[in-house]
Amino acid sequence: MIQGSTELIAIVGSPVAQVKSPENFNRWFANQQQNVAMLAIDLAPNALQNFIETLRGWQNLRGCVVTVPYKQLLAGRLDGLSERSAALGSVNVIRRENDGRLVGDIVDGEGFLSAARQQGFNPQDKKTLVIGTGGVGSAIAYSLCQAGVSHLVISDLSTERVEALGELLRRAFPEIVISADPASLEHFDLIVNASPVGMGAADDDGPMPLPPALMQTLQGSTLVADVVTSPAVTPFLAFARHRGCAIQTGPEMALAQLGNLGHFMGVTPLQI
Ligand code: NAD
């Protein structure tokens, strides 16, 4: 029950009917007997500037999760950004400080890493491949670099995106070997599909984010992950599991990220 004394967080996007964060956060707050609640806000684009002013003055609001289409639009309009948000030009969470200042971060990559660490993956000195360099793929690539991988290979249908992200990462992490488009999948410790390929696939024969000849080089010692949330086991993950790989699903990343989002807003511990 929301009361006058309830502290609020929000998620803003458009549309928002499909988002899972409100039920996940509100279940956690209820189970922990926390007097905090999350609201979903379906915001029209022409209301964005007024919304930012409202956030600054909303005294019982601790923060706001940001989803499509506002991740990039909001990044340029806040009062402070984390280093990675500034580099990537994107936010997926905002904290409202007590004085009304709005500070943003992007924790998609941290959520991904929290889930990977939970199954024993240590990114230090690892060789990694990220397929898809959009909002989520860029954030995962950045967090992998911050966490100390030795090699990062990125690939995308868009060569411009690969070049732009590669340049940004080489500047921020000169000690890491960063290249594009793998010739083989051998020797990777971690491979992540961060593209939407596989979303909505009805069976294991659905589309793959890499060509079949390349898929045949996948080794059973590689951790294979997907960001796609539905189905949980994409054709890519089903193939990897069949080859003997450990797998990490999109819903596992989404669940792990709740702690990163809540912790940034100051309403949950880092791991929930
Ligand atoms: P986006 O549109 O910003 O980026 C997608 C990228 O994938 C683009 O650069 C596109 O060119 C590339 N791509 C498409 N097909 C490809 C292919 N065959 N090979 C290589 N690259 C390809 O999208 P986004 O915001 O980064 O979201 C990506 C996915 O992540 C979506 O499916 C979204 O639902 C999912 N997602 C998952 C979580 C989670 O917690 N699990 C969180 C947010 C988003």
GROMACS .gro file of N, CA and C in nm, residues 111-223:
model
  339
  111GLY      N    1   2.517  -0.512  -1.437
  111GLY     CA    2   2.417  -0.618  -1.413
  111GLY      C    3   2.460  -0.747  -1.481
  112PHE      N    4   2.509  -0.732  -1.604
  112PHE     CA    5   2.558  -0.849  -1.677
  112PHE      C    6   2.671  -0.915  -1.598
  113LEU      N    7   2.767  -0.832  -1.550
  113LEU     CA    8   2.881  -0.887  -1.477
  113LEU      C    9   2.841  -0.947  -1.342
  114SER      N   10   2.743  -0.885  -1.275
  114SER     CA   11   2.695  -0.942  -1.146
  114SER      C   12   2.645  -1.083  -1.170
  115ALA      N   13   2.566  -1.102  -1.278
  115ALA     CA   14   2.513  -1.236  -1.307
  115ALA      C   15   2.627  -1.332  -1.340
  116ALA      N   16   2.725  -1.286  -1.417
  116ALA     CA   17   2.838  -1.373  -1.455
  116ALA      C   18   2.920  -1.410  -1.332
  117ARG      N   19   2.943  -1.312  -1.244
  117ARG     CA   20   3.022  -1.340  -1.123
  117ARG      C   21   2.949  -1.440  -1.035
  118GLN      N   22   2.813  -1.430  -1.033
  118GLN     CA   23   2.735  -1.524  -0.949
  118GLN      C   24   2.757  -1.667  -0.993
  119GLN      N   25   2.793  -1.687  -1.122
  119GLN     CA   26   2.822  -1.825  -1.159
  119GLN      C   27   2.972  -1.851  -1.171
  120GLY      N   28   3.051  -1.768  -1.100
  120GLY     CA   29   3.194  -1.797  -1.083
  120GLY      C   30   3.285  -1.739  -1.189
  121PHE      N   31   3.233  -1.655  -1.279
  121PHE     CA   32   3.318  -1.597  -1.384
  121PHE      C   33   3.394  -1.477  -1.327
  122ASN      N   34   3.527  -1.476  -1.344
  122ASN     CA   35   3.610  -1.364  -1.304
  122ASN      C   36   3.667  -1.298  -1.430
  123PRO      N   37   3.627  -1.174  -1.461
  123PRO     CA   38   3.666  -1.113  -1.589
  123PRO      C   39   3.815  -1.080  -1.603
  124GLN      N   40   3.887  -1.074  -1.492
  124GLN     CA   41   4.029  -1.034  -1.495
  124GLN      C   42   4.108  -1.117  -1.597
  125ASP      N   43   4.175  -1.049  -1.689
  125ASP     CA   44   4.265  -1.112  -1.789
  125ASP      C   45   4.196  -1.210  -1.884
  126LYS      N   46   4.066  -1.198  -1.900
  126LYS     CA   47   3.993  -1.293  -1.985
  126LYS      C   48   3.982  -1.240  -2.129
  127LYS      N   49   3.960  -1.336  -2.221
  127LYS     CA   50   3.941  -1.303  -2.362
  127LYS      C   51   3.790  -1.309  -2.392
  128THR      N   52   3.734  -1.200  -2.441
  128THR     CA   53   3.588  -1.189  -2.448
  128THR      C   54   3.542  -1.139  -2.585
  129LEU      N   55   3.424  -1.183  -2.622
  129LEU     CA   56   3.362  -1.140  -2.749
  129LEU      C   57   3.223  -1.085  -2.719
  130VAL      N   58   3.194  -0.965  -2.765
  130VAL     CA   59   3.060  -0.906  -2.751
  130VAL      C   60   3.002  -0.885  -2.892
  131ILE      N   61   2.888  -0.951  -2.918
  131ILE     CA   62   2.820  -0.939  -3.048
  131ILE      C   63   2.706  -0.840  -3.031
  132GLY      N   64   2.707  -0.732  -3.109
  132GLY     CA   65   2.604  -0.628  -3.092
  132GLY      C   66   2.664  -0.513  -3.013
  133THR      N   67   2.675  -0.395  -3.077
  133THR     CA   68   2.737  -0.281  -3.009
  133THR      C   69   2.639  -0.165  -2.996
  134GLY      N   70   2.510  -0.197  -2.973
  134GLY     CA   71   2.409  -0.095  -2.946
  134GLY      C   72   2.419  -0.054  -2.800
  135GLY      N   73   2.308  -0.004  -2.744
  135GLY     CA   74   2.307   0.046  -2.607
  135GLY      C   75   2.359  -0.056  -2.507
  136VAL      N   76   2.304  -0.177  -2.511
  136VAL     CA   77   2.340  -0.279  -2.410
  136VAL      C   78   2.479  -0.336  -2.438
  137GLY      N   79   2.508  -0.367  -2.565
  137GLY     CA   80   2.638  -0.423  -2.599
  137GLY      C   81   2.752  -0.328  -2.563
  138SER      N   82   2.734  -0.198  -2.590
  138SER     CA   83   2.838  -0.099  -2.556
  138SER      C   84   2.860  -0.096  -2.405
  139ALA      N   85   2.750  -0.099  -2.330
  139ALA     CA   86   2.762  -0.093  -2.183
  139ALA      C   87   2.832  -0.219  -2.131
  140ILE      N   88   2.801  -0.335  -2.187
  140ILE     CA   89   2.867  -0.459  -2.143
  140ILE      C   90   3.016  -0.453  -2.179
  141ALA      N   91   3.046  -0.409  -2.301
  141ALA     CA   92   3.186  -0.401  -2.344
  141ALA      C   93   3.264  -0.307  -2.251
  142TYR      N   94   3.204  -0.193  -2.217
  142TYR     CA   95   3.272  -0.095  -2.130
  142TYR      C   96   3.297  -0.154  -1.992
  143SER      N   97   3.195  -0.222  -1.936
  143SER     CA   98   3.211  -0.279  -1.801
  143SER      C   99   3.313  -0.393  -1.801
  144LEU      N  100   3.317  -0.471  -1.910
  144LEU     CA  101   3.419  -0.578  -1.918
  144LEU      C  102   3.558  -0.515  -1.916
  145CYS      N  103   3.576  -0.404  -1.989
  145CYS     CA  104   3.706  -0.337  -1.989
  145CYS      C  105   3.738  -0.282  -1.850
  146GLN      N  106   3.640  -0.217  -1.786
  146GLN     CA  107   3.663  -0.164  -1.651
  146GLN      C  108   3.700  -0.276  -1.554
  147ALA      N  109   3.645  -0.397  -1.579
  147ALA     CA  110   3.669  -0.511  -1.488
  147ALA      C  111   3.799  -0.584  -1.521
  148GLY      N  112   3.874  -0.538  -1.623
  148GLY     CA  113   4.010  -0.589  -1.643
  148GLY      C  114   4.026  -0.705  -1.739
  149VAL      N  115   3.939  -0.721  -1.839
  149VAL     CA  116   3.964  -0.826  -1.939
  149VAL      C  117   4.094  -0.790  -2.014
  150SER      N  118   4.160  -0.891  -2.072
  150SER     CA  119   4.284  -0.863  -2.146
  150SER      C  120   4.254  -0.837  -2.293
  151HIS      N  121   4.153  -0.908  -2.348
  151HIS     CA  122   4.118  -0.893  -2.490
  151HIS      C  123   3.968  -0.873  -2.502
  152LEU      N  124   3.929  -0.783  -2.591
  152LEU     CA  125   3.788  -0.767  -2.621
  152LEU      C  126   3.772  -0.761  -2.773
  153VAL      N  127   3.687  -0.850  -2.825
  153VAL     CA  128   3.654  -0.846  -2.968
  153VAL      C  129   3.508  -0.804  -2.976
  154ILE      N  130   3.477  -0.710  -3.067
  154ILE     CA  131   3.338  -0.666  -3.083
  154ILE      C  132   3.294  -0.690  -3.227
  155SER      N  133   3.166  -0.720  -3.244
  155SER     CA  134   3.116  -0.735  -3.381
  155SER      C  135   2.972  -0.684  -3.388
  156ASP      N  136   2.935  -0.635  -3.504
  156ASP     CA  137   2.800  -0.580  -3.526
  156ASP      C  138   2.775  -0.577  -3.675
  157LEU      N  139   2.651  -0.579  -3.716
  157LEU     CA  140   2.619  -0.561  -3.858
  157LEU      C  141   2.665  -0.424  -3.906
  158SER      N  142   2.666  -0.327  -3.814
  158SER     CA  143   2.704  -0.191  -3.849
  158SER      C  144   2.854  -0.172  -3.824
  159THR      N  145   2.932  -0.158  -3.933
  159THR     CA  146   3.076  -0.138  -3.915
  159THR      C  147   3.104  -0.002  -3.851
  160GLU      N  148   3.017   0.097  -3.878
  160GLU     CA  149   3.039   0.229  -3.815
  160GLU      C  150   3.031   0.218  -3.663
  161ARG      N  151   2.933   0.142  -3.615
  161ARG     CA  152   2.920   0.128  -3.469
  161ARG      C  153   3.041   0.058  -3.409
  162VAL      N  154   3.089  -0.047  -3.479
  162VAL     CA  155   3.207  -0.120  -3.429
  162VAL      C  156   3.326  -0.026  -3.423
  163GLU      N  157   3.343   0.052  -3.529
  163GLU     CA  158   3.459   0.144  -3.533
  163GLU      C  159   3.448   0.249  -3.423
  164ALA      N  160   3.328   0.306  -3.406
  164ALA     CA  161   3.311   0.411  -3.306
  164ALA      C  162   3.334   0.357  -3.165
  165LEU      N  163   3.278   0.240  -3.134
  165LEU     CA  164   3.296   0.184  -3.000
  165LEU      C  165   3.442   0.144  -2.980
  166GLY      N  166   3.503   0.082  -3.083
  166GLY     CA  167   3.642   0.041  -3.072
  166GLY      C  168   3.732   0.160  -3.041
  167GLU      N  169   3.709   0.271  -3.110
  167GLU     CA  170   3.790   0.391  -3.089
  167GLU      C  171   3.773   0.445  -2.946
  168LEU      N  172   3.646   0.451  -2.903
  168LEU     CA  173   3.617   0.500  -2.767
  168LEU      C  174   3.685   0.413  -2.660
  169LEU      N  175   3.678   0.280  -2.679
  169LEU     CA  176   3.734   0.189  -2.578
  169LEU      C  177   3.887   0.191  -2.580
  170ARG      N  178   3.946   0.200  -2.699
  170ARG     CA  179   4.094   0.204  -2.707
  170ARG      C  180   4.147   0.329  -2.637
  171ARG      N  181   4.071   0.440  -2.649
  171ARG     CA  182   4.113   0.564  -2.584
  171ARG      C  183   4.102   0.550  -2.431
  172ALA      N  184   3.991   0.488  -2.384
  172ALA     CA  185   3.968   0.477  -2.240
  172ALA      C  186   4.053   0.366  -2.176
  173PHE      N  187   4.084   0.261  -2.254
  173PHE     CA  188   4.154   0.145  -2.196
  173PHE      C  189   4.271   0.105  -2.288
  174PRO      N  190   4.376   0.187  -2.294
  174PRO     CA  191   4.485   0.162  -2.390
  174PRO      C  192   4.557   0.029  -2.365
  175GLU      N  193   4.548  -0.026  -2.244
  175GLU     CA  194   4.621  -0.150  -2.212
  175GLU      C  195   4.547  -0.275  -2.262
  176ILE      N  196   4.421  -0.261  -2.304
  176ILE     CA  197   4.342  -0.378  -2.346
  176ILE      C  198   4.349  -0.394  -2.498
  177VAL      N  199   4.366  -0.520  -2.543
  177VAL     CA  200   4.369  -0.546  -2.687
  177VAL      C  201   4.225  -0.549  -2.738
  178ILE      N  202   4.191  -0.454  -2.824
  178ILE     CA  203   4.053  -0.442  -2.873
  178ILE      C  204   4.053  -0.457  -3.025
  179SER      N  205   3.976  -0.555  -3.073
  179SER     CA  206   3.973  -0.577  -3.218
  179SER      C  207   3.829  -0.605  -3.260
  180ALA      N  208   3.809  -0.627  -3.390
  180ALA     CA  209   3.674  -0.647  -3.443
  180ALA      C  210   3.664  -0.779  -3.517
  181ASP      N  211   3.543  -0.835  -3.519
  181ASP     CA  212   3.508  -0.949  -3.604
  181ASP      C  213   3.601  -1.069  -3.589
  182PRO      N  214   3.565  -1.165  -3.504
  182PRO     CA  215   3.651  -1.280  -3.477
  182PRO      C  216   3.661  -1.373  -3.598
  183ALA      N  217   3.780  -1.432  -3.618
  183ALA     CA  218   3.799  -1.530  -3.725
  183ALA      C  219   3.756  -1.669  -3.677
  184SER      N  220   3.759  -1.689  -3.544
  184SER     CA  221   3.724  -1.819  -3.484
  184SER      C  222   3.673  -1.792  -3.342
  185LEU      N  223   3.596  -1.887  -3.287
  185LEU     CA  224   3.546  -1.870  -3.149
  185LEU      C  225   3.634  -1.945  -3.048
  186GLU      N  226   3.739  -2.012  -3.099
  186GLU     CA  227   3.830  -2.082  -3.008
  186GLU      C  228   3.897  -1.980  -2.917
  187HIS      N  229   3.933  -2.021  -2.798
  187HIS     CA  230   4.012  -1.942  -2.702
  187HIS      C  231   3.936  -1.828  -2.635
  188PHE      N  232   3.807  -1.811  -2.662
  188PHE     CA  233   3.732  -1.709  -2.586
  188PHE      C  234   3.687  -1.768  -2.452
  189ASP      N  235   3.705  -1.690  -2.345
  189ASP     CA  236   3.653  -1.732  -2.214
  189ASP      C  237   3.504  -1.699  -2.204
  190LEU      N  238   3.463  -1.591  -2.271
  190LEU     CA  239   3.324  -1.545  -2.263
  190LEU      C  240   3.280  -1.492  -2.399
  191ILE      N  241   3.160  -1.535  -2.442
  191ILE     CA  242   3.099  -1.480  -2.564
  191ILE      C  243   2.958  -1.433  -2.526
  192VAL      N  244   2.926  -1.308  -2.559
  192VAL     CA  245   2.796  -1.251  -2.524
  192VAL      C  246   2.721  -1.211  -2.650
  193ASN      N  247   2.600  -1.258  -2.667
  193ASN     CA  248   2.514  -1.199  -2.770
  193ASN      C  249   2.439  -1.082  -2.708
  194ALA      N  250   2.477  -0.960  -2.747
  194ALA     CA  251   2.408  -0.840  -2.698
  194ALA      C  252   2.327  -0.777  -2.812
  195SER      N  253   2.299  -0.855  -2.917
  195SER     CA  254   2.209  -0.810  -3.024
  195SER      C  255   2.070  -0.868  -2.998
  196PRO      N  256   1.967  -0.816  -3.065
  196PRO     CA  257   1.832  -0.872  -3.041
  196PRO      C  258   1.809  -1.006  -3.112
  197VAL      N  259   1.909  -1.058  -3.182
  197VAL     CA  260   1.889  -1.182  -3.259
  197VAL      C  261   1.849  -1.297  -3.165
  198GLY      N  262   1.739  -1.363  -3.199
  198GLY     CA  263   1.689  -1.472  -3.115
  198GLY      C  264   1.566  -1.431  -3.035
  199MET      N  265   1.538  -1.299  -3.031
  199MET     CA  266   1.421  -1.249  -2.958
  199MET      C  267   1.294  -1.307  -3.023
  200GLY      N  268   1.210  -1.368  -2.943
  200GLY     CA  269   1.083  -1.421  -2.995
  200GLY      C  270   1.097  -1.553  -3.070
  201ALA      N  271   1.216  -1.612  -3.073
  201ALA     CA  272   1.235  -1.738  -3.147
  201ALA      C  273   1.148  -1.848  -3.084
  202ALA      N  274   1.080  -1.925  -3.171
  202ALA     CA  275   0.986  -2.025  -3.120
  202ALA      C  276   1.054  -2.158  -3.088
  203ASP      N  277   1.168  -2.188  -3.154
  203ASP     CA  278   1.237  -2.314  -3.123
  203ASP      C  279   1.388  -2.298  -3.142
  204ASP      N  280   1.461  -2.406  -3.113
  204ASP     CA  281   1.607  -2.399  -3.111
  204ASP      C  282   1.669  -2.380  -3.250
  205ASP      N  283   1.588  -2.395  -3.358
  205ASP     CA  284   1.643  -2.377  -3.493
  205ASP      C  285   1.632  -2.232  -3.541
  206GLY      N  286   1.600  -2.142  -3.452
  206GLY     CA  287   1.582  -2.001  -3.489
  206GLY      C  288   1.714  -1.935  -3.527
  207PRO      N  289   1.710  -1.802  -3.554
  207PRO     CA  290   1.829  -1.731  -3.604
  207PRO      C  291   1.942  -1.721  -3.501
  208MET      N  292   2.065  -1.721  -3.555
  208MET     CA  293   2.188  -1.710  -3.472
  208MET      C  294   2.255  -1.576  -3.502
  209PRO      N  295   2.326  -1.520  -3.406
  209PRO     CA  296   2.393  -1.391  -3.430
  209PRO      C  297   2.526  -1.404  -3.503
  210LEU      N  298   2.573  -1.528  -3.529
  210LEU     CA  299   2.699  -1.549  -3.600
  210LEU      C  300   2.677  -1.651  -3.711
  211PRO      N  301   2.759  -1.649  -3.817
  211PRO     CA  302   2.742  -1.746  -3.926
  211PRO      C  303   2.769  -1.890  -3.879
  212PRO      N  304   2.704  -1.990  -3.945
  212PRO     CA  305   2.716  -2.129  -3.901
  212PRO      C  306   2.860  -2.179  -3.894
  213ALA      N  307   2.945  -2.142  -3.991
  213ALA     CA  308   3.084  -2.193  -3.990
  213ALA      C  309   3.158  -2.146  -3.865
  214LEU      N  310   3.130  -2.021  -3.826
  214LEU     CA  311   3.194  -1.966  -3.705
  214LEU      C  312   3.139  -2.037  -3.580
  215MET      N  313   3.010  -2.063  -3.578
  215MET     CA  314   2.947  -2.131  -3.462
  215MET      C  315   3.011  -2.268  -3.439
  216GLN      N  316   3.054  -2.332  -3.548
  216GLN     CA  317   3.113  -2.466  -3.536
  216GLN      C  318   3.247  -2.464  -3.464
  217THR      N  319   3.307  -2.345  -3.447
  217THR     CA  320   3.438  -2.338  -3.379
  217THR      C  321   3.422  -2.316  -3.228
  218LEU      N  322   3.296  -2.308  -3.180
  218LEU     CA  323   3.271  -2.284  -3.037
  218LEU      C  324   3.320  -2.401  -2.952
  219GLN      N  325   3.395  -2.370  -2.845
  219GLN     CA  326   3.450  -2.473  -2.756
  219GLN      C  327   3.367  -2.483  -2.628
  220GLY      N  328   3.360  -2.601  -2.571
  220GLY     CA  329   3.279  -2.626  -2.450
  220GLY      C  330   3.328  -2.552  -2.327
  221SER      N  331   3.452  -2.500  -2.330
  221SER     CA  332   3.507  -2.431  -2.212
  221SER      C  333   3.463  -2.285  -2.203
  222THR      N  334   3.392  -2.236  -2.306
  222THR     CA  335   3.353  -2.094  -2.310
  222THR      C  336   3.220  -2.071  -2.237
  223LEU      N  337   3.214  -1.965  -2.156
  223LEU     CA  338   3.085  -1.923  -2.100
  223LEU      C  339   3.012  -1.843  -2.209
   0.00000   0.00000   0.00000
